[in-house]
Amino acid sequence: MRRWTAVLRTPVGLGAGLLLLGVLLLALLAPVLWSHQANAIDTDHLLQGSSAKHWLGTDNLGRDIFYRVLVASRTSILLALLATAIAVVTGLALGSAPAILGKRGGRVATTVVNIAVSFPGLLLALFFAVVFGVGAKGAVLAIGFAGAPSFARLTQTLIAGIAARDFVAAARIAGVGRFRMLVRHILPNVAEPLVVNATIGAGGTLLAFAGLSFIGLGVQPPAYDWGRMLGESLSGIYVHPAAALAPGVAVVVAGLAFNLFGEAVAKGLGVQVPRATWSRPTPEAAPARDTDPDEVLVVQDLEVSFPGPVTPVRGVSFTIHKGEIVGVVGESGSGKSLTALAVAQLIEPPGLVQATELSFLGAPLLGSIADRSTAAARRRLLGSSFAMVFQDPMTSFNPAKRIGVQLAEGAREHQGLSRRAAASRAIDRLRAVRVPAAERRARQYPHEFSGGMRQRAMIGMGLMGAPALIVADEPTTALDVTVQRQVLRLLETIRTEDDVAVLLISHDISVVAQICDRVLVMYAGRIVEDLPAADLATAARHPYTRALLAAVPDLDTPLGEPLAVIPGRPVDPAHWPVGCAFAARCAFASERCRTEDPVLVDQVACWHPQSQTEYSSVRTGQP
């Protein structure tokens, strides 16, 4: 509300707001005050020019044109607003359809919108005017439905941008339904640009409606609006110009009032006025094996692919047990985050996830869902026992909802708690993650939290249920070292107190070494080494792992020498080389490395695994 008030404090916003207010007040009061003068017939003064008695002259029945222009404001503006409302509601329904109907229904809705947008709006309006018939009702429907496609396209674009945000993914993990997701999480975050564009569109609708009345397809006698008056007076424009110009000026002024106010709001709020897909059926996963009761997550031969084809994750396998913290490290593009998203069931078409086994607490996560009860059970399992802490704490929460409400939503959805009980649980979880003044903080919005506090609140959201696994994707990104250490200690405390397994993804190998029990080193979509974190500095055998360690500066790094780097660049996931993907950057590569792809044997995927003594003291990892 304060942002809208700030808009009215600007010169343009204030001027446009006053002009629009004046137009709306005129539409409301003019018929009450001046209907008698506007409808009074005076046969002694037919087609009279401007005079002291009749400022703009009279029409062919001697009626005062000035008062008729004022009174016609209600009909013109009311019908234009009705048409705008139809355009907004219809466009909102069409634009939201892909988010509600799923892949097939959404594709049909998108196709309908694309076809409709390809036609000029005026042509659509004329077509619908013929379909719905001549008259005010038909014109309102014609203008409304003709304006819907462009509003639907805008809605689709805005929703697509919000649907890719982390807080939507978190709500999806919590099992929030499509309609509820749209109403509670997506639409509140696109409401401002939609309102702004609807305000701007009202001016265009007013002009379009006047155009239909002008050519005789809109308001019919004895009713009249500005367009009707303009059409009736056009024949005498050279003899009596005021009769034709007055309704035209009224249309322009009212249209400018809507457009200028909408533009002022858009500028004040920072709102911009604005392919074929590839997919194949996901294969059935292998039957679940007898699992160790301590196994929380089992991943075997995980593969993530996209159209192209591009396969950024290739044959990843690992297992996480209760109370274990497993770190995943590697350069950008190595497949760390995609692996986490695949485990969390957040890879959407056209992405494809395949695995020999992908199970969580013994329940398979891949394969077809036979019935609704199975789907509901899977959602409950992920919603209550699986927690995801996303990389960017700024986008992890819905900015339009209070922190406490967002934490409580998962508990109400999956644990059946009442609103009051879920709110109390949310406050308790905020206290558990060391958020001070938790009761007051729960009533605040995400922008009122610092980066570290948002990350703690995100962890608290994962603890609303009884999580068996927390997947933390770069949880310390953009945090200073003090807050970073607090977040890492918090994860370690949660693991210790609740026996929760943690999958920690990070670029920083030193961060992983601090709190993890085991480290998975990924390169080019594969795990190239799996070793205990305690042995990371002394027992790493893969040249890539050693190069990552050497690239981390410490207090012993000579100040006069350049920092160590890994030579070369990571490979393109769309063009994997033959043989070892790291061969071009490795000082130990042989001809075999360039022709044969090594497999993970004895926890390292390398044809020439090195021992500590075989490495030189050069910090680049080169001999």
Tab-separated table of N, CA and C in Angstrom, residues 4-74:
chain	number	residue	atom	x	y	z
A	4	TRP	N	2.020	2.144	-3.521
A	4	TRP	CA	0.995	2.826	-4.326
A	4	TRP	C	0.845	4.283	-3.874
A	5	THR	N	0.940	4.527	-2.564
A	5	THR	CA	0.864	5.898	-2.075
A	5	THR	C	2.035	6.728	-2.576
A	6	ALA	N	3.211	6.084	-2.643
A	6	ALA	CA	4.392	6.785	-3.144
A	6	ALA	C	4.219	7.188	-4.606
A	7	VAL	N	3.500	6.388	-5.360
A	7	VAL	CA	3.251	6.721	-6.773
A	7	VAL	C	2.460	8.018	-6.872
A	8	LEU	N	1.462	8.173	-6.006
A	8	LEU	CA	0.612	9.372	-6.047
A	8	LEU	C	1.345	10.616	-5.585
A	9	ARG	N	2.498	10.441	-4.970
A	9	ARG	CA	3.266	11.600	-4.525
A	9	ARG	C	4.142	12.167	-5.629
A	10	THR	N	4.310	11.436	-6.724
A	10	THR	CA	5.079	11.950	-7.848
A	10	THR	C	4.215	12.921	-8.643
A	11	PRO	N	4.820	13.895	-9.340
A	11	PRO	CA	4.012	14.867	-10.108
A	11	PRO	C	3.116	14.197	-11.154
A	12	VAL	N	3.697	13.259	-11.915
A	12	VAL	CA	2.898	12.591	-12.947
A	12	VAL	C	1.807	11.736	-12.313
A	13	GLY	N	2.175	11.015	-11.266
A	13	GLY	CA	1.201	10.155	-10.605
A	13	GLY	C	0.064	10.953	-9.996
A	14	LEU	N	0.411	12.065	-9.349
A	14	LEU	CA	-0.622	12.898	-8.731
A	14	LEU	C	-1.529	13.512	-9.790
A	15	GLY	N	-0.918	14.057	-10.859
A	15	GLY	CA	-1.724	14.660	-11.912
A	15	GLY	C	-2.635	13.658	-12.592
A	16	ALA	N	-2.081	12.482	-12.931
A	16	ALA	CA	-2.886	11.451	-13.588
A	16	ALA	C	-3.965	10.924	-12.656
A	17	GLY	N	-3.614	10.801	-11.362
A	17	GLY	CA	-4.606	10.320	-10.401
A	17	GLY	C	-5.769	11.276	-10.245
A	18	LEU	N	-5.469	12.565	-10.177
A	18	LEU	CA	-6.544	13.558	-10.061
A	18	LEU	C	-7.399	13.594	-11.317
A	19	LEU	N	-6.747	13.468	-12.476
A	19	LEU	CA	-7.503	13.463	-13.732
A	19	LEU	C	-8.427	12.249	-13.803
A	20	LEU	N	-7.906	11.080	-13.417
A	20	LEU	CA	-8.733	9.866	-13.446
A	20	LEU	C	-9.866	9.959	-12.435
A	21	LEU	N	-9.562	10.505	-11.252
A	21	LEU	CA	-10.611	10.679	-10.244
A	21	LEU	C	-11.706	11.606	-10.757
A	22	GLY	N	-11.303	12.676	-11.427
A	22	GLY	CA	-12.295	13.583	-11.986
A	22	GLY	C	-13.167	12.919	-13.030
A	23	VAL	N	-12.565	12.107	-13.895
A	23	VAL	CA	-13.331	11.399	-14.928
A	23	VAL	C	-14.330	10.437	-14.292
A	24	LEU	N	-13.885	9.707	-13.274
A	24	LEU	CA	-14.779	8.737	-12.631
A	24	LEU	C	-15.903	9.444	-11.868
A	25	LEU	N	-15.589	10.540	-11.201
A	25	LEU	CA	-16.644	11.299	-10.506
A	25	LEU	C	-17.655	11.864	-11.500
A	26	LEU	N	-17.162	12.312	-12.647
A	26	LEU	CA	-18.064	12.816	-13.676
A	26	LEU	C	-18.999	11.718	-14.156
A	27	ALA	N	-18.444	10.524	-14.379
A	27	ALA	CA	-19.278	9.405	-14.830
A	27	ALA	C	-20.322	9.034	-13.780
A	28	LEU	N	-19.976	9.205	-12.520
A	28	LEU	CA	-20.897	8.845	-11.442
A	28	LEU	C	-21.986	9.893	-11.238
A	29	LEU	N	-21.620	11.188	-11.312
A	29	LEU	CA	-22.547	12.253	-10.916
A	29	LEU	C	-23.272	12.920	-12.076
A	30	ALA	N	-22.671	12.909	-13.279
A	30	ALA	CA	-23.259	13.657	-14.399
A	30	ALA	C	-24.699	13.243	-14.719
A	31	PRO	N	-25.023	11.943	-14.826
A	31	PRO	CA	-26.414	11.587	-15.132
A	31	PRO	C	-27.393	12.046	-14.062
A	32	VAL	N	-26.920	12.099	-12.806
A	32	VAL	CA	-27.800	12.542	-11.721
A	32	VAL	C	-28.044	14.046	-11.792
A	33	LEU	N	-27.024	14.815	-12.158
A	33	LEU	CA	-27.125	16.271	-12.127
A	33	LEU	C	-27.696	16.881	-13.401
A	34	TRP	N	-27.388	16.277	-14.560
A	34	TRP	CA	-27.694	16.978	-15.808
A	34	TRP	C	-28.488	16.159	-16.829
A	35	SER	N	-29.121	15.084	-16.415
A	35	SER	CA	-29.900	14.285	-17.371
A	35	SER	C	-31.047	15.095	-17.976
A	36	HIS	N	-31.678	15.926	-17.165
A	36	HIS	CA	-32.813	16.715	-17.671
A	36	HIS	C	-32.351	17.662	-18.778
A	37	GLN	N	-31.249	18.390	-18.539
A	37	GLN	CA	-30.758	19.310	-19.543
A	37	GLN	C	-30.304	18.577	-20.806
A	38	ALA	N	-29.731	17.394	-20.628
A	38	ALA	CA	-29.218	16.658	-21.777
A	38	ALA	C	-30.335	16.106	-22.652
A	39	ASN	N	-31.470	15.790	-22.065
A	39	ASN	CA	-32.564	15.159	-22.822
A	39	ASN	C	-33.672	16.137	-23.218
A	40	ALA	N	-33.560	17.379	-22.815
A	40	ALA	CA	-34.608	18.369	-23.118
A	40	ALA	C	-34.569	18.719	-24.610
A	41	ILE	N	-35.701	18.554	-25.297
A	41	ILE	CA	-35.811	18.846	-26.729
A	41	ILE	C	-36.282	20.283	-26.913
A	42	ASP	N	-35.554	20.999	-27.775
A	42	ASP	CA	-35.887	22.404	-28.041
A	42	ASP	C	-35.936	22.597	-29.559
A	43	THR	N	-37.164	22.515	-30.138
A	43	THR	CA	-37.299	22.608	-31.600
A	43	THR	C	-37.034	23.989	-32.146
A	44	ASP	N	-36.947	24.989	-31.264
A	44	ASP	CA	-36.659	26.339	-31.720
A	44	ASP	C	-35.166	26.574	-31.956
A	45	HIS	N	-34.336	25.635	-31.479
A	45	HIS	CA	-32.890	25.826	-31.598
A	45	HIS	C	-32.246	24.552	-32.144
A	46	LEU	N	-32.686	24.076	-33.306
A	46	LEU	CA	-32.116	22.869	-33.919
A	46	LEU	C	-30.768	23.186	-34.558
A	47	LEU	N	-29.812	22.333	-34.327
A	47	LEU	CA	-28.482	22.437	-34.946
A	47	LEU	C	-27.893	23.841	-34.792
A	48	GLN	N	-28.081	24.384	-33.616
A	48	GLN	CA	-27.573	25.717	-33.328
A	48	GLN	C	-26.095	25.652	-32.970
A	49	GLY	N	-25.342	26.656	-33.339
A	49	GLY	CA	-23.935	26.713	-32.988
A	49	GLY	C	-23.729	27.108	-31.539
A	50	SER	N	-22.499	27.321	-31.192
A	50	SER	CA	-22.151	27.678	-29.810
A	50	SER	C	-22.754	29.027	-29.447
A	51	SER	N	-23.270	29.099	-28.226
A	51	SER	CA	-23.873	30.328	-27.728
A	51	SER	C	-23.733	30.355	-26.214
A	52	ALA	N	-24.161	31.475	-25.613
A	52	ALA	CA	-24.091	31.590	-24.159
A	52	ALA	C	-24.998	30.582	-23.482
A	53	LYS	N	-26.107	30.252	-24.114
A	53	LYS	CA	-27.046	29.294	-23.526
A	53	LYS	C	-26.610	27.866	-23.780
A	54	HIS	N	-26.114	27.616	-24.980
A	54	HIS	CA	-25.654	26.266	-25.333
A	54	HIS	C	-24.185	26.372	-25.743
A	55	TRP	N	-23.279	26.056	-24.818
A	55	TRP	CA	-21.850	26.288	-25.015
A	55	TRP	C	-21.300	25.579	-26.251
A	56	LEU	N	-21.778	24.352	-26.498
A	56	LEU	CA	-21.305	23.589	-27.659
A	56	LEU	C	-22.377	23.444	-28.724
A	57	GLY	N	-23.453	24.180	-28.593
A	57	GLY	CA	-24.529	24.120	-29.567
A	57	GLY	C	-25.505	23.001	-29.260
A	58	THR	N	-26.370	22.723	-30.246
A	58	THR	CA	-27.409	21.701	-30.071
A	58	THR	C	-27.366	20.721	-31.225
A	59	ASP	N	-28.067	19.586	-31.022
A	59	ASP	CA	-28.114	18.573	-32.088
A	59	ASP	C	-29.371	18.765	-32.928
A	60	ASN	N	-29.724	17.743	-33.726
A	60	ASN	CA	-30.855	17.869	-34.648
A	60	ASN	C	-32.207	17.897	-33.955
A	61	LEU	N	-32.239	17.659	-32.640
A	61	LEU	CA	-33.478	17.788	-31.870
A	61	LEU	C	-33.404	18.953	-30.884
A	62	GLY	N	-32.396	19.750	-30.998
A	62	GLY	CA	-32.252	20.900	-30.126
A	62	GLY	C	-31.726	20.566	-28.747
A	63	ARG	N	-31.200	19.400	-28.530
A	63	ARG	CA	-30.666	19.007	-27.214
A	63	ARG	C	-29.266	19.572	-27.027
A	64	ASP	N	-28.944	19.970	-25.827
A	64	ASP	CA	-27.670	20.605	-25.530
A	64	ASP	C	-26.529	19.573	-25.607
A	65	ILE	N	-25.578	19.818	-26.511
A	65	ILE	CA	-24.487	18.854	-26.732
A	65	ILE	C	-23.536	18.807	-25.541
A	66	PHE	N	-23.284	19.938	-24.906
A	66	PHE	CA	-22.376	19.955	-23.759
A	66	PHE	C	-22.870	19.025	-22.652
A	67	TYR	N	-24.140	19.157	-22.301
A	67	TYR	CA	-24.668	18.297	-21.236
A	67	TYR	C	-24.750	16.835	-21.683
A	68	ARG	N	-25.007	16.619	-22.972
A	68	ARG	CA	-25.064	15.231	-23.457
A	68	ARG	C	-23.678	14.567	-23.393
A	69	VAL	N	-22.646	15.340	-23.675
A	69	VAL	CA	-21.281	14.792	-23.553
A	69	VAL	C	-20.992	14.425	-22.101
A	70	LEU	N	-21.387	15.294	-21.172
A	70	LEU	CA	-21.166	14.998	-19.752
A	70	LEU	C	-21.936	13.759	-19.312
A	71	VAL	N	-23.207	13.679	-19.673
A	71	VAL	CA	-24.034	12.542	-19.252
A	71	VAL	C	-23.575	11.252	-19.906
A	72	ALA	N	-23.098	11.328	-21.154
A	72	ALA	CA	-22.639	10.124	-21.863
A	72	ALA	C	-21.400	9.518	-21.236
A	73	SER	N	-20.738	10.247	-20.334
A	73	SER	CA	-19.521	9.724	-19.711
A	73	SER	C	-19.790	8.442	-18.932
A	74	ARG	N	-20.975	8.363	-18.263
A	74	ARG	CA	-21.260	7.148	-17.478
A	74	ARG	C	-21.352	5.938	-18.395
